[in-house]
Short mmCIF file of C-alpha atoms and ligand atoms in Angstrom, two decimals:
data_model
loop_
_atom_site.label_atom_id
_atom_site.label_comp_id
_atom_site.label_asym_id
_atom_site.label_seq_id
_atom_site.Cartn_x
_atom_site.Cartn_y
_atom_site.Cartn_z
CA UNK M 1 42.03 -34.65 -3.51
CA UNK M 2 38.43 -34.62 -2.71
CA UNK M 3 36.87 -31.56 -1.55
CA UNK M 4 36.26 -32.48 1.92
CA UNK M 5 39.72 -33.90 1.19
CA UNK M 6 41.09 -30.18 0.28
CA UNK M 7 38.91 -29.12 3.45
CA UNK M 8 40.12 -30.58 6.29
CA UNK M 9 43.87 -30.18 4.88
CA UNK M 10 42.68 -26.40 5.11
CA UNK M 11 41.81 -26.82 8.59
CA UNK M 12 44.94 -28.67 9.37
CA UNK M 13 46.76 -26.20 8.43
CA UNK M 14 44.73 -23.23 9.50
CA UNK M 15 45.19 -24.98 13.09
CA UNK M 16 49.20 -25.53 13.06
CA UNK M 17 49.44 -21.85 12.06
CA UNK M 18 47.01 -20.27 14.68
CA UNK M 19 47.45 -22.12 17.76
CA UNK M 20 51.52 -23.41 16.91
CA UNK M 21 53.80 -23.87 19.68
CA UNK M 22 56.01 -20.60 20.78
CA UNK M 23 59.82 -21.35 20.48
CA UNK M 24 60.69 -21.16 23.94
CA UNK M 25 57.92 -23.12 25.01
CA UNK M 26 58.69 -25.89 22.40
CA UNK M 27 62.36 -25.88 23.88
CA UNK M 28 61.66 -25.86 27.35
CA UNK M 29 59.36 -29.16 26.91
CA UNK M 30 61.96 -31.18 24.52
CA UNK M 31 64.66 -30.34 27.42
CA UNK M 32 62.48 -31.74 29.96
CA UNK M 33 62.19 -34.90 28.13
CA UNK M 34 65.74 -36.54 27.57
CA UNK M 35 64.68 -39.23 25.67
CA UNK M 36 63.24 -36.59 22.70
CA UNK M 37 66.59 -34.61 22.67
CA UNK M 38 68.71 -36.57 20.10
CA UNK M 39 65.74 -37.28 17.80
CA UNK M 40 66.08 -35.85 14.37
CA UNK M 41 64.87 -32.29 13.81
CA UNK M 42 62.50 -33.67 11.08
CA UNK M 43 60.96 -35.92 13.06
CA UNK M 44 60.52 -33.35 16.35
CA UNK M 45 58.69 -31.06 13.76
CA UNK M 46 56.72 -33.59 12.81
CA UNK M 47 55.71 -34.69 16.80
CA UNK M 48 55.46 -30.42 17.14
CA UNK M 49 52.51 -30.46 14.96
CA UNK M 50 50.75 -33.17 15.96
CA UNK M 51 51.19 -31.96 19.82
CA UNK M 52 49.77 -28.64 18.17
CA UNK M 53 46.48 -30.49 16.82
CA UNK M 54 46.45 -32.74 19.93
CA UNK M 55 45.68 -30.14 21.76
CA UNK M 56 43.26 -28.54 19.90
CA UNK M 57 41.17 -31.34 20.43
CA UNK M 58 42.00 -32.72 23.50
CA UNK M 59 40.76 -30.99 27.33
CA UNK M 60 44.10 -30.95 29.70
CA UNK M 61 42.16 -30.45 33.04
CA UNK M 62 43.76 -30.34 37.07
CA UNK M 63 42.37 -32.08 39.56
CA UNK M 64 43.11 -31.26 43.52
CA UNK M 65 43.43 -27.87 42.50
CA UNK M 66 46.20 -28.63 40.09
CA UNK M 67 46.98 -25.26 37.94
CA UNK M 68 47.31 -26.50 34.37
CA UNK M 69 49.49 -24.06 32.40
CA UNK M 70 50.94 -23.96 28.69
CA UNK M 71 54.25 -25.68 29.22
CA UNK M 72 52.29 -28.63 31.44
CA UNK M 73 50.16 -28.69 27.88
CA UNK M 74 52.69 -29.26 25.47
CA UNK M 75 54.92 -32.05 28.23
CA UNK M 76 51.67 -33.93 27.86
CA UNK M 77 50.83 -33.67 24.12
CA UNK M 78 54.38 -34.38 23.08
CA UNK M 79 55.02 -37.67 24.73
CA UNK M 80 51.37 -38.49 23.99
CA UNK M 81 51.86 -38.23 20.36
CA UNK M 82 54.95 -40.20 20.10
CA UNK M 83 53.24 -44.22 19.55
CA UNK M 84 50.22 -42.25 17.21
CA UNK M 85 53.10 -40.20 15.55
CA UNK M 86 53.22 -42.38 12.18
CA UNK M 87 49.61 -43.79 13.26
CA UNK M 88 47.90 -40.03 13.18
CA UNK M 89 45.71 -38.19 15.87
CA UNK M 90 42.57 -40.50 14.69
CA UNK M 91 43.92 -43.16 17.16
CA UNK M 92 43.06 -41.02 19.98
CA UNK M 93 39.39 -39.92 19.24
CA UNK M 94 37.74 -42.01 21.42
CA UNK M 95 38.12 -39.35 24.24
CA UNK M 96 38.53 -35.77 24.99
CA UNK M 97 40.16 -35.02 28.37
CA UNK M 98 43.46 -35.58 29.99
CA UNK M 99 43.39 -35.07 34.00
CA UNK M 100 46.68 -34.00 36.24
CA UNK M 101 46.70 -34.61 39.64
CA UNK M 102 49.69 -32.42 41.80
CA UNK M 103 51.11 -36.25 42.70
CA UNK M 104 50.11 -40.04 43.09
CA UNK M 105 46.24 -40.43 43.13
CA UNK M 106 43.59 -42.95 44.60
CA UNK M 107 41.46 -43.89 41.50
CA UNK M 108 38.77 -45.27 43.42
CA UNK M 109 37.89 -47.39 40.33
CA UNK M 110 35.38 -49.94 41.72
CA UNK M 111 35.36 -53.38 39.98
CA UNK M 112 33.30 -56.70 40.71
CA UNK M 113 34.93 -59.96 41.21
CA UNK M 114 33.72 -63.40 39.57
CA UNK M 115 31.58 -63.59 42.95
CA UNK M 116 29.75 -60.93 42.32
CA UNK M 117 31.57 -58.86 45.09
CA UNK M 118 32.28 -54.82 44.65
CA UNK M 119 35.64 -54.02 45.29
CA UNK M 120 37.55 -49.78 45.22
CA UNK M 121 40.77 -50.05 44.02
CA UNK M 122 43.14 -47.70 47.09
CA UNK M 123 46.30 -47.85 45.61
CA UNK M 124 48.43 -44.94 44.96
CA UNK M 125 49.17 -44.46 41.12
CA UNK M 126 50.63 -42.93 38.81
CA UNK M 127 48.30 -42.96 35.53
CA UNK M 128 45.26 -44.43 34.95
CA UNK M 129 43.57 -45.07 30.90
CA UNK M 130 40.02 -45.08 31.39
CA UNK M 131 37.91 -47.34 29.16
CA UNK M 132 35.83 -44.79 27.62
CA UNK M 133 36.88 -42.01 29.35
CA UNK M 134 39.72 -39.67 30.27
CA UNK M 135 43.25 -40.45 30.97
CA UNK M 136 44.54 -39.65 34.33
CA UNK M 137 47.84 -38.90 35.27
CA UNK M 138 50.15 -37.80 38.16
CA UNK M 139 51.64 -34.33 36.88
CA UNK M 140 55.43 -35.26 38.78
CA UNK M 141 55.66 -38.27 37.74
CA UNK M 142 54.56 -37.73 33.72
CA UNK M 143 57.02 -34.82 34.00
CA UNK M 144 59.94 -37.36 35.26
CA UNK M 145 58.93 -41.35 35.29
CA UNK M 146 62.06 -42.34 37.10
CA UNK M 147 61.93 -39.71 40.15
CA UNK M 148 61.74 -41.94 43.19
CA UNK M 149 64.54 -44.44 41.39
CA UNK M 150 67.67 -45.19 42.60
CA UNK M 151 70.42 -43.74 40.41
CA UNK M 152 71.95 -46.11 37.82
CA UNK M 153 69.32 -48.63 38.28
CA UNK M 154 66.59 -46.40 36.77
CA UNK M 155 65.14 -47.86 34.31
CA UNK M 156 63.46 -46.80 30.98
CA UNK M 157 60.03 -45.72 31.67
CA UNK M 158 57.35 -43.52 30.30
CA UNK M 159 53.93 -43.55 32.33
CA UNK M 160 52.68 -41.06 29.81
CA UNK M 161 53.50 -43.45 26.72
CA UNK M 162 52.37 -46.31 28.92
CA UNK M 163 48.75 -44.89 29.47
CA UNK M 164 48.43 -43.50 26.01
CA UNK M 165 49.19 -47.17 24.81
CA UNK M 166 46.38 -48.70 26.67
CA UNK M 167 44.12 -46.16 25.52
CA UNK M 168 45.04 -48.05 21.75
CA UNK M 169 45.00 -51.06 23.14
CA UNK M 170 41.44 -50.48 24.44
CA UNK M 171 40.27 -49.18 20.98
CA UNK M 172 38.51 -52.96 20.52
CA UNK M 173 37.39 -53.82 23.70
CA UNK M 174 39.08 -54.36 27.20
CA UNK M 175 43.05 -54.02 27.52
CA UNK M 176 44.21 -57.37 26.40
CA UNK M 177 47.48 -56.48 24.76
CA UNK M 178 45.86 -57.57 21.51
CA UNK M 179 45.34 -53.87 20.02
CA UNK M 180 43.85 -53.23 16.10
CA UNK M 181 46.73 -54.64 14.02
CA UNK M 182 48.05 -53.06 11.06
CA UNK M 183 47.33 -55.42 7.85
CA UNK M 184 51.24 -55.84 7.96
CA UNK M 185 50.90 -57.78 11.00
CA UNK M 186 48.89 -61.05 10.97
CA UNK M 187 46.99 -61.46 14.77
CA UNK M 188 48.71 -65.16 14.88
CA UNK M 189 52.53 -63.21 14.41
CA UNK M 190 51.33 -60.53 17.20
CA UNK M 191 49.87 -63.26 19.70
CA UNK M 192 53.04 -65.84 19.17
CA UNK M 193 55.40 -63.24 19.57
CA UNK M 194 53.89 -61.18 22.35
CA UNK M 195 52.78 -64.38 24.14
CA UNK M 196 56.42 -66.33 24.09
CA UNK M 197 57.90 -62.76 24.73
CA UNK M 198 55.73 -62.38 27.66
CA UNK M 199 56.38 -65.90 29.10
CA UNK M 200 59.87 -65.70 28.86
CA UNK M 201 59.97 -62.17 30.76
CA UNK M 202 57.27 -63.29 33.22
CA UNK M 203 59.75 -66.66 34.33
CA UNK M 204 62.64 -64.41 34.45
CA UNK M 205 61.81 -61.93 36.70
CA UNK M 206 59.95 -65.29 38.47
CA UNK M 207 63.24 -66.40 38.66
CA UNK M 208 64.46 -63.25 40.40
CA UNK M 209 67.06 -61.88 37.52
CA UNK M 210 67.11 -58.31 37.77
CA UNK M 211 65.94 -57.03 34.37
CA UNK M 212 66.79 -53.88 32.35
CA UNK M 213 62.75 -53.94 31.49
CA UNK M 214 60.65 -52.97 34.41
CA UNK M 215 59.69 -55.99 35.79
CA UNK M 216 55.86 -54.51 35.99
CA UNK M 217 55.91 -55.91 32.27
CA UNK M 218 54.87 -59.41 34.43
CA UNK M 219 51.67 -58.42 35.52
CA UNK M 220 49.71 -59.26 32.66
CA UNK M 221 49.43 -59.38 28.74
CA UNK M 222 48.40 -55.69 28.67
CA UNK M 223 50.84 -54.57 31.08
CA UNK M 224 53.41 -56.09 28.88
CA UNK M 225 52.35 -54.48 25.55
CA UNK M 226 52.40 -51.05 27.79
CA UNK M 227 55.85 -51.28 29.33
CA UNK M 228 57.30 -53.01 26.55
CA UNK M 229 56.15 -50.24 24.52
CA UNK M 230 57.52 -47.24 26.58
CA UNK M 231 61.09 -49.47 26.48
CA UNK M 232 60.80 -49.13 22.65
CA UNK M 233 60.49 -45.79 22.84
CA UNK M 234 62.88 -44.11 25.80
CA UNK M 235 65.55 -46.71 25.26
CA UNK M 236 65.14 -48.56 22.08
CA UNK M 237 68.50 -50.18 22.37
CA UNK M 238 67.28 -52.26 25.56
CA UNK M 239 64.26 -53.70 23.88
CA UNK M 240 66.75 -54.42 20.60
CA UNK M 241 69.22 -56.39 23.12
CA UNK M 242 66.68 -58.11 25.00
CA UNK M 243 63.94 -59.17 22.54
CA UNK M 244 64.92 -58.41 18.76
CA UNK M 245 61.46 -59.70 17.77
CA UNK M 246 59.44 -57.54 19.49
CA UNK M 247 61.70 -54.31 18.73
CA UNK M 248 60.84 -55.74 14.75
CA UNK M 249 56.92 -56.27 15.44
CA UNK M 250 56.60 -52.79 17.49
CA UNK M 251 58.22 -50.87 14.31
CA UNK M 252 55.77 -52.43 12.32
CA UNK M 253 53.04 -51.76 14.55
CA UNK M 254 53.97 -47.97 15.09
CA UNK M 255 55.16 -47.72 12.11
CA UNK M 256 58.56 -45.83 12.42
CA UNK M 257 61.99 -46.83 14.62
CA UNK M 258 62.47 -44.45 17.34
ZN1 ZN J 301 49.33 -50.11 32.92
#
């Protein structure tokens, strides 16, 4: 090992040990997120200290007068950390602050059409992933994605895994569903298997079958790679049933099964 090598290991550690994650608080947050509860203790350590480092370097502000406190911290950091969990923290250093709003927010994001027209987006939403900046979230619904479903028909969703994973996907330019590949993945195997993936989900829910993917996955290429991603995560055995191919290629892109 190199000495900056032997350095930042130092600090790595230093970190984990100084600012780690009480018990209790650690507990309370895994219990809050059903989908973390039966995964292997190893691997929850493992997601512990990276939440620990993630937010030693990342700014978890309120907006609306939103009172941020520890366990609101370590909800965030832990899902955030699950797709960078076998990538590492690097994936994320492209910005610095996470932003909770008490409920649904108006982004007010203004974007120009191809006629040169200004237009403010006014919908209600949940999360937003800011090219070059923050990551914006509604505090209920990161705590719970499926409040406002109706009972059995809830499905598998994760707005905090979603945003995270446009934040990579943005890491080379716009949100395109094309993210940095790993060199295990060749960019023709990602694009034919994410575009006949896509096409086949977009003409199914176009056809009106009721899917067990949230049909948002529809709306475009990167909206896709999002949802399909939070599927892979919360309920891995829906992505496996539906499109074997793309549970494969996501393993291979994150790097571990959940
Ligand atoms: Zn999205």
């Amino acid at each position: 090992m190199t000495l900056i090598g032997a350095f930042r290991q130092w600090c790595v550690q230093h970190r984990l040990k100084r600012y780690a994650i009480p018990d209790d608080l650690w507990a309370n947050a895994i219990h809050a997120l059903p989908f973390l509860r039966h995964w292997p203790p190893q691997r929850l350590q493992k997601l512990r200290d990276m939440a620990v480092l993630f937010l030693c370097e990342k700014n978890i502000v309120g907006a609306h007068g939103f009172q941020v406190h520890p366990f609101h911290r370590v909800v965030i950091a832990a899902q955030a950390c699950v797709p960078i969990l076998a990538l590492g923290l690097r994936q994320y250093d492209d910005f610095k602050t996470v932003v909770l709003y008490p409920d649904e927010f108006i982004s007010g994001v203004e974007w120009e059409d191809e006629f040169g027209v200004v237009h403010q987006d006014d919908e209600a939403m949940m999360g937003e992933a800011m090219a070059g900046g923050p990551i914006v979230l509604s505090w209920p619904d990161a705590l719970d994605p499926t409040r406002g479903g109706a009972g059995e028909d809830v499905l598998p969703a994760n707005v905090v895994i979603h945003e995270f994973v446009h934040k990579l996907d943005m890491r080379n330019g716009e949100a395109n569903g094309f993210p940095v590949l790993p060199p295990s993945i060749t960019p023709k195997r990602w694009h034919q298997a994410l575009t006949s993936a896509y096409e086949n989900f977009s003409a199914r829910v176009a056809a009106g079958e009721e899917t067990d993917i949230d049909c948002y996955a529809a709306e475009s290429p990167p909206e896709f790679f999002a949802v399909i991603s939070e599927t892979f995560f919360v309920a891995p055995e829906v992505l496996e049933s539906d499109y074997p191919e793309i549970a494969a290629l996501l393993a291979a892109f994150y790097q571990y099964r959940p």
